[in-house]
Short mmCIF file of C-alpha atoms in Angstrom, two decimals:
data_model
loop_
_atom_site.label_atom_id
_atom_site.label_comp_id
_atom_site.label_asym_id
_atom_site.label_seq_id
_atom_site.Cartn_x
_atom_site.Cartn_y
_atom_site.Cartn_z
CA UNK T 1 102.04 119.72 -85.66
CA UNK T 2 102.22 116.60 -83.41
CA UNK T 3 104.54 115.84 -80.71
CA UNK T 4 105.77 112.81 -82.65
CA UNK T 5 106.37 114.80 -85.86
CA UNK T 6 108.56 117.26 -83.84
CA UNK T 7 110.53 114.63 -82.33
CA UNK T 8 111.10 112.85 -85.50
CA UNK T 9 112.11 116.12 -87.20
CA UNK T 10 114.62 116.75 -84.46
CA UNK T 11 116.08 113.31 -84.67
CA UNK T 12 116.26 113.24 -88.41
CA UNK T 13 118.22 116.60 -88.15
CA UNK T 14 120.42 115.47 -85.49
CA UNK T 15 121.27 112.03 -87.18
CA UNK T 16 121.83 113.49 -90.73
CA UNK T 17 124.05 116.29 -89.25
CA UNK T 18 126.15 113.85 -87.37
CA UNK T 19 126.29 111.77 -90.61
CA UNK T 20 127.43 114.56 -92.80
CA UNK T 21 129.94 115.68 -90.31
CA UNK T 22 131.56 112.27 -89.56
CA UNK T 23 130.75 109.65 -92.07
CA UNK T 24 130.08 111.27 -95.52
CA UNK T 25 133.34 111.82 -97.46
CA UNK T 26 132.04 113.32 -100.62
CA UNK T 27 133.89 116.69 -101.12
CA UNK T 28 130.75 118.15 -102.42
CA UNK T 29 129.14 117.76 -99.02
CA UNK T 30 131.83 119.30 -96.88
CA UNK T 31 130.63 122.34 -94.77
CA UNK T 32 127.01 121.51 -95.45
CA UNK T 33 124.53 122.36 -92.68
CA UNK T 34 121.09 121.10 -92.31
CA UNK T 35 118.96 124.21 -91.38
CA UNK T 36 115.61 122.58 -91.08
CA UNK T 37 113.75 119.53 -91.35
CA UNK T 38 109.86 119.14 -91.93
CA UNK T 39 107.95 115.72 -92.09
CA UNK T 40 104.35 115.39 -93.16
CA UNK T 41 101.63 114.13 -90.84
CA UNK T 42 102.04 110.67 -91.66
CA UNK T 43 105.99 110.71 -91.45
CA UNK T 44 106.29 109.42 -95.00
CA UNK T 45 108.17 112.36 -96.54
CA UNK T 46 110.84 114.56 -95.00
CA UNK T 47 111.78 117.95 -96.45
CA UNK T 48 115.30 118.73 -95.52
CA UNK T 49 116.65 122.32 -96.05
CA UNK T 50 120.50 122.63 -96.31
CA UNK T 51 123.04 125.32 -96.76
CA UNK T 52 126.64 125.41 -97.34
CA UNK T 53 127.54 127.79 -94.85
CA UNK T 54 126.43 130.88 -96.65
CA UNK T 55 128.22 129.78 -99.89
CA UNK T 56 125.33 130.28 -102.50
CA UNK T 57 127.50 129.44 -105.39
CA UNK T 58 127.76 125.79 -104.12
CA UNK T 59 124.14 125.19 -104.49
CA UNK T 60 124.23 123.04 -107.71
CA UNK T 61 127.06 120.84 -106.53
CA UNK T 62 125.64 120.30 -103.02
CA UNK T 63 122.25 119.18 -104.21
CA UNK T 64 123.81 116.79 -106.77
CA UNK T 65 126.00 115.34 -103.75
CA UNK T 66 122.85 115.02 -101.64
CA UNK T 67 121.17 113.06 -104.41
CA UNK T 68 124.07 110.72 -104.61
CA UNK T 69 124.12 110.18 -100.89
CA UNK T 70 120.38 110.08 -100.36
CA UNK T 71 120.10 106.09 -100.39
CA UNK T 72 122.85 106.00 -97.91
CA UNK T 73 121.43 108.50 -95.60
CA UNK T 74 117.93 106.89 -95.77
CA UNK T 75 119.54 103.45 -94.90
CA UNK T 76 121.40 105.02 -92.06
CA UNK T 77 118.08 106.48 -90.64
CA UNK T 78 116.06 103.35 -90.98
CA UNK T 79 118.88 101.61 -88.93
CA UNK T 80 118.95 104.27 -86.21
CA UNK T 81 115.28 105.55 -85.90
CA UNK T 82 112.72 103.19 -84.52
CA UNK T 83 109.95 104.07 -87.11
CA UNK T 84 107.54 101.56 -88.84
CA UNK T 85 108.57 103.24 -92.29
CA UNK T 86 111.45 105.46 -92.91
CA UNK T 87 110.48 108.77 -94.56
CA UNK T 88 111.43 109.44 -98.05
CA UNK T 89 114.21 112.24 -98.16
CA UNK T 90 113.66 115.38 -100.35
CA UNK T 91 116.51 117.95 -100.09
CA UNK T 92 115.97 121.49 -100.65
CA UNK T 93 118.29 124.60 -100.74
CA UNK T 94 117.81 126.98 -97.90
CA UNK T 95 117.41 130.36 -99.33
CA UNK T 96 116.79 132.16 -96.02
CA UNK T 97 120.16 132.74 -95.03
CA UNK T 98 120.72 134.63 -98.29
CA UNK T 99 117.66 136.61 -97.70
CA UNK T 100 118.60 137.58 -94.27
CA UNK T 101 122.04 138.55 -95.34
CA UNK T 102 120.52 140.69 -98.13
CA UNK T 103 118.08 142.28 -95.67
CA UNK T 104 121.05 143.09 -93.24
CA UNK T 105 122.94 144.82 -96.20
CA UNK T 106 119.93 147.01 -97.05
CA UNK T 107 119.53 147.98 -93.42
CA UNK T 108 123.32 148.82 -93.13
CA UNK T 109 123.00 150.98 -96.22
CA UNK T 110 119.95 152.80 -94.86
CA UNK T 111 121.83 153.35 -91.55
CA UNK T 112 124.92 154.78 -93.41
CA UNK T 113 122.71 156.98 -95.61
CA UNK T 114 120.89 158.36 -92.42
CA UNK T 115 124.15 158.98 -90.72
CA UNK T 116 125.61 160.89 -93.78
CA UNK T 117 122.62 163.30 -94.02
CA UNK T 118 122.64 166.56 -91.99
CA UNK T 119 120.25 166.55 -88.96
CA UNK T 120 116.76 168.04 -89.67
CA UNK T 121 115.98 171.49 -88.11
CA UNK T 122 112.92 170.72 -85.99
CA UNK T 123 112.56 174.52 -84.83
CA UNK T 124 111.13 175.60 -88.23
#
């Protein structure tokens, strides 16, 4: 990944996060967090990963809200970023938070199971 790609990814994440927090009033987009941004080599497309603070049940609602706001967001990026072309925005639900939570639950259950078992006798 080039330095320019990294810089553009950071700028897009920062600008869109601010936009979601301060300017977009759609109730479907309340408490939405941008977890990651990836741009292609030519910076024509931006894959934006979002989550609603761990509320997996809101996935459909949030994705529809982002589709409605996509044009406004891209127009805002065009006005604030100094790029020859503003990348097309593609939103994706970030399932990593749910996967990490599931792994944590599994590890906790294993720990509890291990604690509930009697200690092994190693002298035998």
